[in-house]
mmCIF file of C-alpha atoms in Angstrom:
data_model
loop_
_atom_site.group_PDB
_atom_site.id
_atom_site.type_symbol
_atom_site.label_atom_id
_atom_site.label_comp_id
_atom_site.label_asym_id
_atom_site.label_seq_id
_atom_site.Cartn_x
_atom_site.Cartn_y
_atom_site.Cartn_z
ATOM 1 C CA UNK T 1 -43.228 132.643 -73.910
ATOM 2 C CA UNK T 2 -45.932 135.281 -72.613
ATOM 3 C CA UNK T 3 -47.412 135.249 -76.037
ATOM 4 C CA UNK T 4 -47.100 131.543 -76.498
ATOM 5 C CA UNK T 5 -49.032 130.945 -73.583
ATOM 6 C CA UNK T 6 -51.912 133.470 -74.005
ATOM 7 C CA UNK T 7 -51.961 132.068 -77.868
ATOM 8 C CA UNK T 8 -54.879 129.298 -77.586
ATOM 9 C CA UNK T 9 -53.737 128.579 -80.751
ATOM 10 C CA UNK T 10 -49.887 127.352 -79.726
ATOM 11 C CA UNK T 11 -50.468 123.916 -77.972
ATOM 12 C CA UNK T 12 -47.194 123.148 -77.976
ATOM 13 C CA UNK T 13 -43.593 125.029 -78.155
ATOM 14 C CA UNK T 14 -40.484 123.736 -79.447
ATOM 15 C CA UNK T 15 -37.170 124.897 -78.290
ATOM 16 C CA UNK T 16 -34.618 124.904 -80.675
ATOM 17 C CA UNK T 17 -30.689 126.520 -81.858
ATOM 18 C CA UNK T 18 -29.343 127.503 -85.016
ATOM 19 C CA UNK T 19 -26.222 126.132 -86.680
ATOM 20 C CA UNK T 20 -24.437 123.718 -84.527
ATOM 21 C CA UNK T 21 -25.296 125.331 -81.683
ATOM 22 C CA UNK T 22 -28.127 124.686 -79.282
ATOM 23 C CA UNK T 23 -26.872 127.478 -76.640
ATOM 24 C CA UNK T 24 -23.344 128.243 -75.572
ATOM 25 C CA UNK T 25 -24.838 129.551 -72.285
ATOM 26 C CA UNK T 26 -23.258 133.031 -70.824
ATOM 27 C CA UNK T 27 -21.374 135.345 -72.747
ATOM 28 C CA UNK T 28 -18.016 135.465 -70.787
ATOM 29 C CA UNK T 29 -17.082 138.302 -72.273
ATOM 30 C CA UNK T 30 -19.835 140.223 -69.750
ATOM 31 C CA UNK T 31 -23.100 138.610 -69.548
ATOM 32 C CA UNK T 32 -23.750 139.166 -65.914
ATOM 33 C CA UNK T 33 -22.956 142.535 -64.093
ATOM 34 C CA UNK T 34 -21.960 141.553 -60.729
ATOM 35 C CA UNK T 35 -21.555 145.232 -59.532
ATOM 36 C CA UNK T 36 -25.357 146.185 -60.116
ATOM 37 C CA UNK T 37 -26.996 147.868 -57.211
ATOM 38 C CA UNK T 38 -30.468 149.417 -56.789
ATOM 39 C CA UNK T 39 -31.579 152.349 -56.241
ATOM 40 C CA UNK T 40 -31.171 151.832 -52.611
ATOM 41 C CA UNK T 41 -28.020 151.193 -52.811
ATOM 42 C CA UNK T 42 -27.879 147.283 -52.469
ATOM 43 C CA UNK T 43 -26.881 144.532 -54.568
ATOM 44 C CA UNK T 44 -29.465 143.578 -56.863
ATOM 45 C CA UNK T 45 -29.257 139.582 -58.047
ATOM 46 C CA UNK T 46 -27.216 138.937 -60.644
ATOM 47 C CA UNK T 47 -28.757 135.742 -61.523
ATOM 48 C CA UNK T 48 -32.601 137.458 -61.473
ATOM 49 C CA UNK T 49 -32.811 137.165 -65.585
ATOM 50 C CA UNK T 50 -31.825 133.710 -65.515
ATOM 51 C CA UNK T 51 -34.216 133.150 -62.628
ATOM 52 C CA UNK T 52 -36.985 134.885 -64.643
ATOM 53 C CA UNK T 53 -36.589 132.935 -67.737
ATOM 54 C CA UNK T 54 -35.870 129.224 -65.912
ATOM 55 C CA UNK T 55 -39.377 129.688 -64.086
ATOM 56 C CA UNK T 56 -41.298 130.906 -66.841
ATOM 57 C CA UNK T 57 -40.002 127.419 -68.397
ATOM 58 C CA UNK T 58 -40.938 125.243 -65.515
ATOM 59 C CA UNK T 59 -44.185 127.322 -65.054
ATOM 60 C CA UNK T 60 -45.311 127.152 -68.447
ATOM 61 C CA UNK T 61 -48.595 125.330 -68.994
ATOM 62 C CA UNK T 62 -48.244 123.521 -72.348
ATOM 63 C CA UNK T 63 -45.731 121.678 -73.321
ATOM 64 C CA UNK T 64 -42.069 122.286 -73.964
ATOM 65 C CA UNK T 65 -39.700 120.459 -76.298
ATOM 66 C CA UNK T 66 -36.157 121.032 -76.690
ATOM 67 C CA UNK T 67 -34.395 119.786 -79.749
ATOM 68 C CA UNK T 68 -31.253 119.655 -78.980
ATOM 69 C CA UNK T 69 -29.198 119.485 -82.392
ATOM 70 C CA UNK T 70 -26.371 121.278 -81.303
ATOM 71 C CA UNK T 71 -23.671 121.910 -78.671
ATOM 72 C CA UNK T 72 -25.438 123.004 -75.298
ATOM 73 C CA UNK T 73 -22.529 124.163 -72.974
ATOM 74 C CA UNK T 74 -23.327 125.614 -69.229
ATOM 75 C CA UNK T 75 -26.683 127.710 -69.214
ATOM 76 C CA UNK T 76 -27.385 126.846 -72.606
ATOM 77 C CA UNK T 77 -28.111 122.944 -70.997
ATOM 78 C CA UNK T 78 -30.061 124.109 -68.241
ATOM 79 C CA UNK T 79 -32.663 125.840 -71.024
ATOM 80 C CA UNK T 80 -32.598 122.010 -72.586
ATOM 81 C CA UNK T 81 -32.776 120.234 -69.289
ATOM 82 C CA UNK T 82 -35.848 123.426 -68.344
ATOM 83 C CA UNK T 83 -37.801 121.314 -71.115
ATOM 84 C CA UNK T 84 -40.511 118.804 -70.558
ATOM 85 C CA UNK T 85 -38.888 116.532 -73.216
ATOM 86 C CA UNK T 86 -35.350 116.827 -74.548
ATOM 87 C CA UNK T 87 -35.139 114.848 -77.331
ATOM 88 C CA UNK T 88 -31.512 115.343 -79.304
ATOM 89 C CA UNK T 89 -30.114 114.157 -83.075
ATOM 90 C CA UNK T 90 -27.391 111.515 -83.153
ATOM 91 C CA UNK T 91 -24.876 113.789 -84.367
ATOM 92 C CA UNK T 92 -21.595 115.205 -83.702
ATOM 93 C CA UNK T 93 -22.083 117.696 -80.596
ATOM 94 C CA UNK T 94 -21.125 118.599 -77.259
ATOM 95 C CA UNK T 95 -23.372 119.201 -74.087
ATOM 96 C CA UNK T 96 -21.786 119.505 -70.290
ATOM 97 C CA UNK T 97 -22.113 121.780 -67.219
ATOM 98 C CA UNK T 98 -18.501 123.072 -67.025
ATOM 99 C CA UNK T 99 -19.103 125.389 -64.850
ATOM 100 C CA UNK T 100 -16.847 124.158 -62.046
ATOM 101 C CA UNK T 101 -13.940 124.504 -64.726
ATOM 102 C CA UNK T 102 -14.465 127.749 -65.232
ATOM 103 C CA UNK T 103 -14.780 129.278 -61.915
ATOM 104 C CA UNK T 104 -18.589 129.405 -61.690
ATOM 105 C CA UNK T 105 -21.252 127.559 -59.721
ATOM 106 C CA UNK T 106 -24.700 127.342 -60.650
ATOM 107 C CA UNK T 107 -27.744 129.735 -59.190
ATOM 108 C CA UNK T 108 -30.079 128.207 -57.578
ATOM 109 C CA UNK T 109 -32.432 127.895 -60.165
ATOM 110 C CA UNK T 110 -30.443 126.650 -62.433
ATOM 111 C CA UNK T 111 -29.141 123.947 -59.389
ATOM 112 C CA UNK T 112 -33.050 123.180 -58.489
ATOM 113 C CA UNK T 113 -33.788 122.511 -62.488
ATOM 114 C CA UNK T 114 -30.680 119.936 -62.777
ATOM 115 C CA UNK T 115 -32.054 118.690 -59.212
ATOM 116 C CA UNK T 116 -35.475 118.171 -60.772
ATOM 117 C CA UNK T 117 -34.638 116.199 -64.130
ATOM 118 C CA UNK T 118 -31.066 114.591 -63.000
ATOM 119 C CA UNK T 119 -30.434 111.744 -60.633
ATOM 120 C CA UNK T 120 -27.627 112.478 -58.005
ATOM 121 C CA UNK T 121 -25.428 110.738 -59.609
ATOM 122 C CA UNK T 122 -25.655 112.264 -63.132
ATOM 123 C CA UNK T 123 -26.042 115.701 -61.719
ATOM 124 C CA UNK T 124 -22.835 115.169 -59.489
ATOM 125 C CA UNK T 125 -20.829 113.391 -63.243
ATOM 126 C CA UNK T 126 -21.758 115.975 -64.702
ATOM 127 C CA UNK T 127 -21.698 119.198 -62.189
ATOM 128 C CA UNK T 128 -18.432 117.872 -60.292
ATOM 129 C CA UNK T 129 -16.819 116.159 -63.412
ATOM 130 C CA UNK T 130 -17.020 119.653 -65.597
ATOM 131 C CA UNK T 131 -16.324 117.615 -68.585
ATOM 132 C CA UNK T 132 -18.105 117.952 -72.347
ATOM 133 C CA UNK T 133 -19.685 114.762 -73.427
ATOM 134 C CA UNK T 134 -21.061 113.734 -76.831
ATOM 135 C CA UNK T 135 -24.454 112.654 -77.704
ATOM 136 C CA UNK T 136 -24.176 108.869 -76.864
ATOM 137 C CA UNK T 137 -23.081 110.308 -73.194
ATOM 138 C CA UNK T 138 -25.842 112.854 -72.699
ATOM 139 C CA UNK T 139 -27.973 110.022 -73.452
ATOM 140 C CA UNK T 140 -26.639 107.732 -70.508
ATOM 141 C CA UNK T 141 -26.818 110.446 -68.551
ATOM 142 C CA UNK T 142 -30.027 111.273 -68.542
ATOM 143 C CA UNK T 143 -29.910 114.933 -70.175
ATOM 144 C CA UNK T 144 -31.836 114.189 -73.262
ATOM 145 C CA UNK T 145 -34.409 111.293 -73.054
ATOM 146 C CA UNK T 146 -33.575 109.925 -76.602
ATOM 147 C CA UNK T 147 -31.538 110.271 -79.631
ATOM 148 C CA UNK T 148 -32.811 110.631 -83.067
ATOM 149 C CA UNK T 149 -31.451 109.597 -86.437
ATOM 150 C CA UNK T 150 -30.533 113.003 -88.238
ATOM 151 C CA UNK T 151 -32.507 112.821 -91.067
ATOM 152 C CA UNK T 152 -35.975 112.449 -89.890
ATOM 153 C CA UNK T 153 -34.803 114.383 -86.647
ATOM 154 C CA UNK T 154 -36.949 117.718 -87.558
ATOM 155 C CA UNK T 155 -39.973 115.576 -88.637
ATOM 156 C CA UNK T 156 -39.850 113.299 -84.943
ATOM 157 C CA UNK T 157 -39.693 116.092 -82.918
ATOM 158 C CA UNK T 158 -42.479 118.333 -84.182
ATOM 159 C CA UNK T 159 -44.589 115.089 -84.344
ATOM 160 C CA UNK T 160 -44.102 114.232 -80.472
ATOM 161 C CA UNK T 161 -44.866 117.809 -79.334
ATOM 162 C CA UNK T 162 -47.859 117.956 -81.718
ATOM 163 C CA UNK T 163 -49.069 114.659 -79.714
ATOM 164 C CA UNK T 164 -48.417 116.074 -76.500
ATOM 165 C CA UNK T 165 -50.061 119.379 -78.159
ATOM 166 C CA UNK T 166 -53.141 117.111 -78.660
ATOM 167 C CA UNK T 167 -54.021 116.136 -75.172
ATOM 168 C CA UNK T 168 -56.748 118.323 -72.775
ATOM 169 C CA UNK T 169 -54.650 121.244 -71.729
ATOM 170 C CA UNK T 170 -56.163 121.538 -68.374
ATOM 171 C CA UNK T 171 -55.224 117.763 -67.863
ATOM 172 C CA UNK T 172 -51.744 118.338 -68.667
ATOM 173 C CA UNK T 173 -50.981 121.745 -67.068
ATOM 174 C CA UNK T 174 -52.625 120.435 -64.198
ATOM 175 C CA UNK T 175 -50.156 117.920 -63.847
ATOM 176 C CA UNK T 176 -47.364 119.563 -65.370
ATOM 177 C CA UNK T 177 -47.782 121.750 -62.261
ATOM 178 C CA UNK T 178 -47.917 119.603 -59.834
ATOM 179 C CA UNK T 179 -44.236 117.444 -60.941
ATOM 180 C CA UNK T 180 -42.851 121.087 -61.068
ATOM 181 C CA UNK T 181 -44.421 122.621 -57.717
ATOM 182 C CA UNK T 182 -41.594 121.912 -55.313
ATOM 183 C CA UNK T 183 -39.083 122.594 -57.352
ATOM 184 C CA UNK T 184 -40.560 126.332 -58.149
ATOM 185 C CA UNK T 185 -41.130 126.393 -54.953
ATOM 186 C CA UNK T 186 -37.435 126.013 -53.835
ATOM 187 C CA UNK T 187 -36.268 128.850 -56.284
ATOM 188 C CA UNK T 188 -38.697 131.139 -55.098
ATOM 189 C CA UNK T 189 -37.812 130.495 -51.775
ATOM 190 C CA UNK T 190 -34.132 131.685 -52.702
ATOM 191 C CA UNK T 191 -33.154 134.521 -49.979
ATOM 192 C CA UNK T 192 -30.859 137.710 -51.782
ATOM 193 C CA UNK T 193 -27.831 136.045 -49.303
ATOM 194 C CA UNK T 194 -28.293 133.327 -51.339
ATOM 195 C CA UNK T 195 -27.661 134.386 -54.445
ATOM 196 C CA UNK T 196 -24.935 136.700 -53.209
ATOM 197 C CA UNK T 197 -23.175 133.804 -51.992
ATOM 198 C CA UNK T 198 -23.098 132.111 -55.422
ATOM 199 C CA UNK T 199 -22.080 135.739 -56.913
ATOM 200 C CA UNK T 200 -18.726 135.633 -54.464
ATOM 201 C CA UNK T 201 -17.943 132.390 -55.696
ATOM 202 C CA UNK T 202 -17.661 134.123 -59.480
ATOM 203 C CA UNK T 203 -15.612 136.666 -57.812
ATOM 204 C CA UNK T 204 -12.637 134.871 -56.361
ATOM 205 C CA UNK T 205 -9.885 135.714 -57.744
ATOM 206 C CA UNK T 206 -9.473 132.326 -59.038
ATOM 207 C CA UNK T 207 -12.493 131.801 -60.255
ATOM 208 C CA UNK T 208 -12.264 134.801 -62.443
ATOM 209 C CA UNK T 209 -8.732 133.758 -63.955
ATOM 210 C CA UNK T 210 -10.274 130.629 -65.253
ATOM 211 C CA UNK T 211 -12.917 132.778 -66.995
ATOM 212 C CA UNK T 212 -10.438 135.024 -68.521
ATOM 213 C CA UNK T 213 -8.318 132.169 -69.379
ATOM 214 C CA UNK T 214 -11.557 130.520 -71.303
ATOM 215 C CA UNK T 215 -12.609 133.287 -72.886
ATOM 216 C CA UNK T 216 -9.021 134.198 -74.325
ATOM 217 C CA UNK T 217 -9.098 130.161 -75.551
ATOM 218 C CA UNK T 218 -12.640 131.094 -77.202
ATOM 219 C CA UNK T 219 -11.302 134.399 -78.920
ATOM 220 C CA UNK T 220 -8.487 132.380 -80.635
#
């Protein structure tokens, strides 16, 4: 993304998976080392990747696009939803925030993201509920704004971030910042209690038998 944005030449980026997936979010197999420490000894935020990468998204100056033409489970929907527009393929896919189900609860960034893009009512269906929905649903609820016939899907969605490519970049980073500034604002805000708290909830010993007990599902 560094490049991307230092690149006059990029006016646009386009997020996008490979096969059918989008992103199956964290590898539960060990994708985040709770046990880290610094080198003063203290807990270091497990969550401070994620962090990194979910505000260079929202910071980003041009615009974003995901295309969403594959399952997006957990983190992987929080880089779709980190998008300026989501736009998916009417296909045969699953997207959710399952987190709940699994023993896991969302860092803050991730939380302030779904917060920024969701209504309360789709981010508690879909947060609370822990479920998997097809395309149709994450339509209704909001996660991508629309659905695209399959096959012009590749051609629609580089031709809308071309036109948003196309207006005065000052204009739109301008106001890109401005819909984004409270929300960046609320992650960088986030005190290392914070994030430890979220971290315990991972730890619990029931939390991490459901992880276990998903991952064993995922290795069958």
């Amino acid at each position: 993304m560094d490049a991307a944005r230092d690149d006059a030449a990029v006016r646009a980026v386009v997020l996008r998976g490979e096969g059918s997936f989008f992103s199956a979010g964290l590898d539960l197999r060990g994708g985040v080392d709770f046990q880290a420490v610094s080198s003063t000894g203290t807990p270091t935020d497990p969550f401070l990747p994620l962090r990194n990468c979910l505000l260079n998204f929202l910071a980003f100056p041009k615009p974003t696009v995901a295309m969403l033409g594959g399952h997006a489970i957990a983190g992987g929907l929080i880089l779709v939803l980190a998008c300026d527009y989501r736009l998916g393929v009417d296909g045969d896919y699953r997207v959710g925030l399952n987190e709940v189900a699994i023993g896991a609860s969302l860092p803050k960034a991730a939380f302030e993201i779904v917060r920024l893009r969701l209504t309360h009512q789709q981010a508690s269906e879909l947060l609370l509920g822990a479920a998997l929905y097809s395309a149709a649903q994450a339509a209704r609820l909001g996660v991508v704004d629309q659905l695209l016939p399959a096959d012009s899907f590749e051609e629609t969605v580089l031709r809308r971030a071309a036109r948003l490519g196309s207006f005065p970049r000052d204009a739109y980073a301008h106001t890109k910042a401005a819909l984004v500034a409270e929300s960046i604002a609320r992650i960088e805000s986030e005190k290392p209690e914070e994030a430890q708290r979220t971290a315990a909830v991972w730890l619990s010993a029931e939390s991490v038998a459901a992880r276990a007990a998903q991952a064993r599902k995922l290795s069958t």
